[in-house]
Tab-separated table of C-alpha atoms in Angstrom:
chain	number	residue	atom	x	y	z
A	205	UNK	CA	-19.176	6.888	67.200
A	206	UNK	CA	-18.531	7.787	70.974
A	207	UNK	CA	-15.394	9.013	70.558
A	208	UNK	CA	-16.263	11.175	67.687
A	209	UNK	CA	-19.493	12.686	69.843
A	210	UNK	CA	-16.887	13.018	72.546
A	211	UNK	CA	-14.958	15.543	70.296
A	212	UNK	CA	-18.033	16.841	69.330
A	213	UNK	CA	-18.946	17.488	72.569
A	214	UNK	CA	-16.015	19.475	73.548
A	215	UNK	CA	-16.251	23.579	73.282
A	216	UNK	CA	-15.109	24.926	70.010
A	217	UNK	CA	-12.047	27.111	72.007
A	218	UNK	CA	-10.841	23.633	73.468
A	219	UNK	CA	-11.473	21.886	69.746
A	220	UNK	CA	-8.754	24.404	68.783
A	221	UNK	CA	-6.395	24.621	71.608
A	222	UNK	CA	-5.984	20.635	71.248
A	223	UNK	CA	-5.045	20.882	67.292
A	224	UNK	CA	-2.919	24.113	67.961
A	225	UNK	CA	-0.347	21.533	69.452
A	226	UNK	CA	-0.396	19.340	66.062
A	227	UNK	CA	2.469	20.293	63.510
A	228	UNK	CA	0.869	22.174	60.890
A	229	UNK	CA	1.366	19.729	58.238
A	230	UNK	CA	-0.278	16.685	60.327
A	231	UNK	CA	-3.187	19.179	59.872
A	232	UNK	CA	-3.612	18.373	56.725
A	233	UNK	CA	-5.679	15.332	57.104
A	234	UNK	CA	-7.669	16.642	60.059
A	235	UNK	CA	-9.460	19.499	57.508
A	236	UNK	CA	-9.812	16.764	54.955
A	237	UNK	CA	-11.908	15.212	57.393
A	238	UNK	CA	-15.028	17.195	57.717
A	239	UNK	CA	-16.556	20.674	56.709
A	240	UNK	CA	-16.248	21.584	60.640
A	241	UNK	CA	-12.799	21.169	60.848
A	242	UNK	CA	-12.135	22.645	57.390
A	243	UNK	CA	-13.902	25.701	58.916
A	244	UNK	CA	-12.276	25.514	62.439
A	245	UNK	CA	-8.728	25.041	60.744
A	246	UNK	CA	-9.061	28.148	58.818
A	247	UNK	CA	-10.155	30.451	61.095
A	248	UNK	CA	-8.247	33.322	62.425
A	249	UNK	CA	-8.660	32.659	65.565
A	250	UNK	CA	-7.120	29.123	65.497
A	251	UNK	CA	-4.357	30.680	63.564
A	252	UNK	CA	-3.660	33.142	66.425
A	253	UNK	CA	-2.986	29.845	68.558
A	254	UNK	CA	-0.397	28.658	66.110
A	255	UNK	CA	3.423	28.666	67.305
A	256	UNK	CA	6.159	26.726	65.262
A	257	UNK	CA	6.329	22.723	66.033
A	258	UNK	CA	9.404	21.377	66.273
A	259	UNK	CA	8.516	18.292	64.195
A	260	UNK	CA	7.230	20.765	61.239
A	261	UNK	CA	10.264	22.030	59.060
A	262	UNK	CA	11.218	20.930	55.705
A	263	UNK	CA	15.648	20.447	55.725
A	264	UNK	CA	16.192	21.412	51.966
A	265	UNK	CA	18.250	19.162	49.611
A	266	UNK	CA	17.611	20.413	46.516
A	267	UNK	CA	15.489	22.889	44.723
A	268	UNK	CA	12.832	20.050	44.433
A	269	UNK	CA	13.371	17.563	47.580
A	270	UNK	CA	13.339	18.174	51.108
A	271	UNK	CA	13.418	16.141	54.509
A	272	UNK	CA	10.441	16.363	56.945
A	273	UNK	CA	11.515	15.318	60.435
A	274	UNK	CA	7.493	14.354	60.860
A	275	UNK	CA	7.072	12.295	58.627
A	276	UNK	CA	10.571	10.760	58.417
A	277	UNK	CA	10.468	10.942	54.331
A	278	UNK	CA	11.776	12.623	51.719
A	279	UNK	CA	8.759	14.793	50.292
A	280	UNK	CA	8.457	18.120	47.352
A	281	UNK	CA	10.304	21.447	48.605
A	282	UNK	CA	8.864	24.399	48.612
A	283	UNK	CA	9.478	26.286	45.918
A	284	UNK	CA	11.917	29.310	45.498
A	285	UNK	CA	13.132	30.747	42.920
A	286	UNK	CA	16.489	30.679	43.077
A	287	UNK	CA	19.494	28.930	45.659
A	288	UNK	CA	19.079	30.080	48.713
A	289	UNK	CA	22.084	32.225	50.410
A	290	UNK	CA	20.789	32.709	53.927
A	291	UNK	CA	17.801	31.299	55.708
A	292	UNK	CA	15.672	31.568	58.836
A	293	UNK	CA	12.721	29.410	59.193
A	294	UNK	CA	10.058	31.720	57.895
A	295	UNK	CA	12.252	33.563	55.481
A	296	UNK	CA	14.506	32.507	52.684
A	297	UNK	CA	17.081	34.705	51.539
A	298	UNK	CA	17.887	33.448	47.618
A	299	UNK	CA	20.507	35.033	45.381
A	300	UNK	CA	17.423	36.489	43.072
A	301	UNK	CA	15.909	38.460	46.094
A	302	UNK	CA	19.929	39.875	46.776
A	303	UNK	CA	19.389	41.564	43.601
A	304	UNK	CA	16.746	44.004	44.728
A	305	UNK	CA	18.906	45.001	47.779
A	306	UNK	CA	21.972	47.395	48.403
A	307	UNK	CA	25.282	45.152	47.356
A	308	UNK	CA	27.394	43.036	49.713
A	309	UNK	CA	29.552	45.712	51.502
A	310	UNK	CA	33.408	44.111	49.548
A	311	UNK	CA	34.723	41.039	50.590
A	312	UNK	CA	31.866	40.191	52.900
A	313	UNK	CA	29.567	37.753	53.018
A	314	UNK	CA	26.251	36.462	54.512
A	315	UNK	CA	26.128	35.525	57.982
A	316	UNK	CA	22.538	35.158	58.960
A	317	UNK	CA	18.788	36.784	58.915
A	318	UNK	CA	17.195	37.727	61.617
A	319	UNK	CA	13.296	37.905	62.382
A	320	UNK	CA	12.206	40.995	64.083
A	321	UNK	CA	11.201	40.384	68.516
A	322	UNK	CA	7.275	39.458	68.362
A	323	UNK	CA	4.866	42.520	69.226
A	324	UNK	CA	3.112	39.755	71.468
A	325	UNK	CA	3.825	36.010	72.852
A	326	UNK	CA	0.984	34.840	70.735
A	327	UNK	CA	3.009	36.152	67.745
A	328	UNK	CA	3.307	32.536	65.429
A	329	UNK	CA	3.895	31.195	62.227
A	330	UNK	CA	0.702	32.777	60.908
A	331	UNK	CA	2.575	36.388	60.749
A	332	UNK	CA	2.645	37.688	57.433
A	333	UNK	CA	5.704	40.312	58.772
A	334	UNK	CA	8.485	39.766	55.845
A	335	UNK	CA	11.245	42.525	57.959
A	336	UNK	CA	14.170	41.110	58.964
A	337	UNK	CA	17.777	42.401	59.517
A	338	UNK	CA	20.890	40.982	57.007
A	339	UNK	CA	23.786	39.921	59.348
A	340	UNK	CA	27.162	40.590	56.629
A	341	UNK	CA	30.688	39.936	57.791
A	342	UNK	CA	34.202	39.727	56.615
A	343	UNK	CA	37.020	37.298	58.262
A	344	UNK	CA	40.802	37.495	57.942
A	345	UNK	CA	42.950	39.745	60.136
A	346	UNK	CA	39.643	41.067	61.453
A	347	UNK	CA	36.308	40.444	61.788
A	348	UNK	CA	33.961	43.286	60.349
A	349	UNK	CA	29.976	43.273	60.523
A	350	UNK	CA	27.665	45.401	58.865
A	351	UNK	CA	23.331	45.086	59.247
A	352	UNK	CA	21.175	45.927	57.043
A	353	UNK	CA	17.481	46.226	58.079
A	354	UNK	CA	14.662	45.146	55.178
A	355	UNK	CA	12.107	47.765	57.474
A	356	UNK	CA	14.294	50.704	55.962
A	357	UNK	CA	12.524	52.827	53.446
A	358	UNK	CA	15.953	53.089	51.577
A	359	UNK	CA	17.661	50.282	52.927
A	360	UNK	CA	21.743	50.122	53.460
A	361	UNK	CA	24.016	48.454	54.908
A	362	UNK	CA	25.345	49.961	57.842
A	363	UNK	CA	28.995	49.200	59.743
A	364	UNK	CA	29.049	47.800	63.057
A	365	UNK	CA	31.490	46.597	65.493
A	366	UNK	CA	34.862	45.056	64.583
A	367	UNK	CA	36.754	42.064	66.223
A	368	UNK	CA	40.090	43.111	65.695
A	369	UNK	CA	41.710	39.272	65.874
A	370	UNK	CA	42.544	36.887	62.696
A	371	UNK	CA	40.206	34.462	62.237
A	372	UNK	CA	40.390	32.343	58.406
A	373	UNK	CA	36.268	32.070	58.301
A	374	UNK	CA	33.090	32.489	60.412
A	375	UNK	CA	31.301	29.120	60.503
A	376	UNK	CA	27.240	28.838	61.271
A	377	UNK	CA	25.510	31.553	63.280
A	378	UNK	CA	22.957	30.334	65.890
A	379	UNK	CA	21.097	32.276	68.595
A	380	UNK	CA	18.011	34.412	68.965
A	381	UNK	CA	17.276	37.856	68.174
A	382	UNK	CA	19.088	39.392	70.562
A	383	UNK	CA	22.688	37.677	70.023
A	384	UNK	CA	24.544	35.637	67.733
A	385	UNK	CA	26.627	32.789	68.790
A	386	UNK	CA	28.675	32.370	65.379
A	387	UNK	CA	31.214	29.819	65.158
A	388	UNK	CA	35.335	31.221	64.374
A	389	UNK	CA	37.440	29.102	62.262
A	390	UNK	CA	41.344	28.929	61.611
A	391	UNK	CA	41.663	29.660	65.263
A	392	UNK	CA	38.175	27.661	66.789
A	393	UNK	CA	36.414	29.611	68.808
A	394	UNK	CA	32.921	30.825	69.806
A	395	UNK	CA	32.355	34.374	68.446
A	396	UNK	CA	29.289	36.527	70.317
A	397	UNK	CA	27.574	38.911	68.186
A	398	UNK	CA	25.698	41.545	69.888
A	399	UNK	CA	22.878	42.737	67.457
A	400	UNK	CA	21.639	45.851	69.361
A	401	UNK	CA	25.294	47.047	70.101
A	402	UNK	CA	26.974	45.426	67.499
A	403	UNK	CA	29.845	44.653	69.490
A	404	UNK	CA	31.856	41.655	68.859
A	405	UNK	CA	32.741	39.339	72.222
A	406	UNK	CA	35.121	35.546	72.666
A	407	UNK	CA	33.587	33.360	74.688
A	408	UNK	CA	36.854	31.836	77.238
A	409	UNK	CA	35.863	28.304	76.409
A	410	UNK	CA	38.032	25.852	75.074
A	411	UNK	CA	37.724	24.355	71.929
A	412	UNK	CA	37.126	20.279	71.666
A	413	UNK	CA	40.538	18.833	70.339
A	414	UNK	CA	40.381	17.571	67.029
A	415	UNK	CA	37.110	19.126	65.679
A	416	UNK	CA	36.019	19.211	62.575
A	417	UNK	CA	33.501	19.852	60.175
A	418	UNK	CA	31.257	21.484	63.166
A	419	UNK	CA	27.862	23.040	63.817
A	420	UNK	CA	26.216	25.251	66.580
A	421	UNK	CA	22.638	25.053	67.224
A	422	UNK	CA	20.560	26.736	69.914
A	423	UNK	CA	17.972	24.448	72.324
A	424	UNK	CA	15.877	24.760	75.248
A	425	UNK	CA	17.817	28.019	75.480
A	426	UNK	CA	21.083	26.311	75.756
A	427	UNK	CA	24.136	26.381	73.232
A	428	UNK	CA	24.825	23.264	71.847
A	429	UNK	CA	27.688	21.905	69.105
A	430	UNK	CA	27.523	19.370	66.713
A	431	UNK	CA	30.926	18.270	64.980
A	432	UNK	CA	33.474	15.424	63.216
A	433	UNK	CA	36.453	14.572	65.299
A	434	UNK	CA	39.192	13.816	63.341
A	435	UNK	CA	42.558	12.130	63.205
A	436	UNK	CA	45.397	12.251	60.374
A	437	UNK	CA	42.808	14.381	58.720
A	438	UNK	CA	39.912	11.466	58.755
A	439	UNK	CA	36.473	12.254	60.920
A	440	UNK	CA	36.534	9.159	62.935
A	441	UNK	CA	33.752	9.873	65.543
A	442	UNK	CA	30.809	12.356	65.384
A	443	UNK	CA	30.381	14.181	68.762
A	444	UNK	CA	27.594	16.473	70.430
A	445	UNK	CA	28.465	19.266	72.934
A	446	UNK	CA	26.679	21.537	75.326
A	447	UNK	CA	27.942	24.409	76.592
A	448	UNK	CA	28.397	24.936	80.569
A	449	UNK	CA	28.904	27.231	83.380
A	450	UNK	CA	28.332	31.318	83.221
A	451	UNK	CA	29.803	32.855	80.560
A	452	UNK	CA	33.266	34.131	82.242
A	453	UNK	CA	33.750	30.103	82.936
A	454	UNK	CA	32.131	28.069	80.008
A	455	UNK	CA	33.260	24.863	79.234
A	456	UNK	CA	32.107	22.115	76.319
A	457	UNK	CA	30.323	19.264	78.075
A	458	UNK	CA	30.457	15.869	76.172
A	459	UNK	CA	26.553	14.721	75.874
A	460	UNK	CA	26.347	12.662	72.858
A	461	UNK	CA	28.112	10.322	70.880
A	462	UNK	CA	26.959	9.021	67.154
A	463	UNK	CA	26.660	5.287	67.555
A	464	UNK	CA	28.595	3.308	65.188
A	465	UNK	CA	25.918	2.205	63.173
A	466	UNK	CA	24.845	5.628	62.535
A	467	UNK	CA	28.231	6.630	61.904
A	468	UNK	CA	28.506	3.730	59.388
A	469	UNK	CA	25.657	4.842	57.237
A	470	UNK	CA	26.628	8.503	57.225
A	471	UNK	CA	30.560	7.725	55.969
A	472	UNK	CA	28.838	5.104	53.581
A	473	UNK	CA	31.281	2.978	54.558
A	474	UNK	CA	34.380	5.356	53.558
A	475	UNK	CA	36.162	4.429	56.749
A	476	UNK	CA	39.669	6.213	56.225
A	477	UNK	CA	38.756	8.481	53.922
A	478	UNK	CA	35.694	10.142	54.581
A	479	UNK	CA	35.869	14.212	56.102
A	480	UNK	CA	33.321	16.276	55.532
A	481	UNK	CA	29.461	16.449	56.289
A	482	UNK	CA	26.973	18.978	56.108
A	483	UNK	CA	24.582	20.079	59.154
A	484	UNK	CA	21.275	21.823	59.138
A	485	UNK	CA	19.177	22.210	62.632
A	486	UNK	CA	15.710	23.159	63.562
A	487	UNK	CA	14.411	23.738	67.325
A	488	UNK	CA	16.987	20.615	68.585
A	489	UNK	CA	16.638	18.286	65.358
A	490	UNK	CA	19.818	18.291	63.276
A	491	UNK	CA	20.436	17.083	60.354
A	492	UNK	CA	23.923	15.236	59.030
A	493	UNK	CA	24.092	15.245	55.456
A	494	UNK	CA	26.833	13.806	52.956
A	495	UNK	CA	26.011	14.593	49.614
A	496	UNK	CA	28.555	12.504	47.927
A	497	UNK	CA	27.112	9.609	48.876
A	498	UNK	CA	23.612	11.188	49.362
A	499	UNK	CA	23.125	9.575	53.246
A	500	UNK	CA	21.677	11.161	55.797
A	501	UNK	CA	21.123	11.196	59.380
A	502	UNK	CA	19.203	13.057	62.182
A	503	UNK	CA	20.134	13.940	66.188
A	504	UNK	CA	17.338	14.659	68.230
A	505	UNK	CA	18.404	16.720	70.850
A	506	UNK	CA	15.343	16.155	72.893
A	507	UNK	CA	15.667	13.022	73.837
A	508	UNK	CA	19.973	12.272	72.401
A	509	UNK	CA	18.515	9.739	70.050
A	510	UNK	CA	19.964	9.516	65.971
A	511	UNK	CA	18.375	8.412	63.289
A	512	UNK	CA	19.040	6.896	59.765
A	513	UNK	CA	17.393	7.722	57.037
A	514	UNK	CA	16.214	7.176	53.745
A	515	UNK	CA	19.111	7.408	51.152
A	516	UNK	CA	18.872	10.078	48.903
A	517	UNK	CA	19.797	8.840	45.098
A	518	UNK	CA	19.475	11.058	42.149
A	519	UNK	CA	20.362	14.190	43.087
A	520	UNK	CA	23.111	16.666	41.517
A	521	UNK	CA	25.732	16.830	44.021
A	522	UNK	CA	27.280	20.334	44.038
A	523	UNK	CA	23.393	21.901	44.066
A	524	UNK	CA	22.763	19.532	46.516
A	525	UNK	CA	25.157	21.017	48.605
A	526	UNK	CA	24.647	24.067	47.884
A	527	UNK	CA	20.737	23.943	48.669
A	528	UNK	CA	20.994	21.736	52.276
A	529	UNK	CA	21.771	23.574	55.134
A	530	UNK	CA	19.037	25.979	54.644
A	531	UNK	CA	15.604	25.000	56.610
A	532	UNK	CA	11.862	26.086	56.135
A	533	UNK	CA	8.765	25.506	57.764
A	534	UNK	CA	4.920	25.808	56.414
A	535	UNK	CA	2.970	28.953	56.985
A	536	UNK	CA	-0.940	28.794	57.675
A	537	UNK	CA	-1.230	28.853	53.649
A	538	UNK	CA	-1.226	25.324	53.485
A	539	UNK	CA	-4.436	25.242	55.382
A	540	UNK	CA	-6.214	27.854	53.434
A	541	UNK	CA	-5.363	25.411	50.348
């Protein structure tokens, strides 16, 4: 009874500064709890306090299953409409919603989407803004980009700056929305995509030897890389990266190593055979996903510390893998019910 007086006690403006650092979803059970908080929850004014928790993401495994880093369980997606090509956190690009755009300039592909620079800090999840700019590329003897921006009354997609070196495929894109650090494959390197010039740079950083199936992410403004390291074409180890020194002199730091136990679970015991995983991040959690065997793992890179999880069982395998990798968190709709 004291504490709850306590609370009571306590201005409304600090009441919602104090649940503005929850996750929205552990919300959920705090407006369940009283006609106050209901009201509080749902105000604009504690929505204007909102910014996106780390902790509150759904990592997508099918069209009907995802993986909440919160909660640590497998819980319902939510829904779209079709497989999703391209995502951002607050925006999920699906092959249905491609239809209403301009086509694919040829032979290119989807790189990533990118959310227009806040008008204000206070900016958070509880925009209803749906712009964003299409990142499309090609890869082979040279790398071509082309943008097209959603804002456009007649949107298009317009050419921007070529790479003119061979490169088999562009990996992952991570960054902000300023730059994209997008991962080159067939050589390895670190491609930087500059979205207001739309010039294409190499970042003179050597590649780890032996990488494999590999994954940039983006944390505490630092550029991080997630990846298999292999031998005779087997991933033996699974590594994690950070990226120092200025940019004329960057080198990959070794700051994380899988322990073996994790590493066990994820190849499901397919010691000399296993070689691929899947990788998904949000805000320093990454996922590791094999889909063949349906195990899956998390890296936190907050604190270095993995994770198993729950096995996933009963799930198609190719639209398995085509739905992970793509990441989505709650907007302030869940609160209004």
């Amino acid at each position: 009874m004291a504490a709850a007086c306590a609370w009571d006690a306590l201005p409304e403006h600090l009441q919602e500064r104090i649940l503005s650092l929850l996750p929205l979803t552990a919300l959920l059970p705090v407006a369940a709890a009283s006609r106050a908080l209901r009201r509080l929850l749902r105000s604009r004014a504690f929505h204007a306090l909102l910014t996106p928790h780390r902790l509150d993401a759904f990592f997508l495994l099918s069209p009907r299953l995802a993986f909440h880093p919160l909660s640590r369980r497998l819980l319902p997606a939510p829904p779209a409409a079709s497989p999703p090509v391209v995502s951002s956190p607050s925006h999920l690009v699906t092959a249905a919603s491609l239809l209403r755009l301009p086509p694919l300039p040829a032979t290119s592909y989807l790189l990533a989407v990118v959310l227009p620079i806040p008008a204000s800090s206070s900016s958070s999840s509880s925009s209803c803004s749906r712009e964003f700019t299409l990142v499309a590329v090609t890869a082979g003897a040279r790398v071509r980009s082309y943008t097209l921006d959603s804002a456009d009354p007649s949107p298009r997609w317009d050419p921007r700056g070529d790479l003119p070196l061979p490169f088999a495929l562009l990996g992952n894109a991570a960054g902000d929305r300023r730059q994209l650090f997008v991962l080159g494959r067939g050589p390895d390197a670190i491609l930087v995509f500059d979205l207001a010039t739309g010039q294409w740079t190499v970042l003179p950083a050597a590649m780890p030897l032996g990488l494999t199936t590999a994954h940039l992410f983006v944390f505490g403004g630092r550029l991080f890389l997630v990846g298999g390291v292999e031998r005779f074409g087997v991933v033996e180890r699974v590594l994690v990266w950070r990226l120092e020194g200025s940019e004329a002199a960057a080198e990959w730091t070794e700051v994380g190593a899988m322990p073996e136990e994790v590493f066990d679970e994820l190849v499901a015991g397919r010691h000399g055979s296993f070689w691929h995983f899947q990788a998904a991040d949000r805000m320093g959690i990454v996922c590791l996903y094999n889909a063949v065997d349906g195990r899956l793992v998390m890296f936190d890179a907050a604190d270095g510390g993995w994770t198993r999880l729950s096995r996933v069982s009963g799930l198609d395998v190719e639209e398995s893998r085509r739905w992970f990798g793509h990441v989505v968190e709650p907007r302030v709709e869940l609160l209004l019910g």
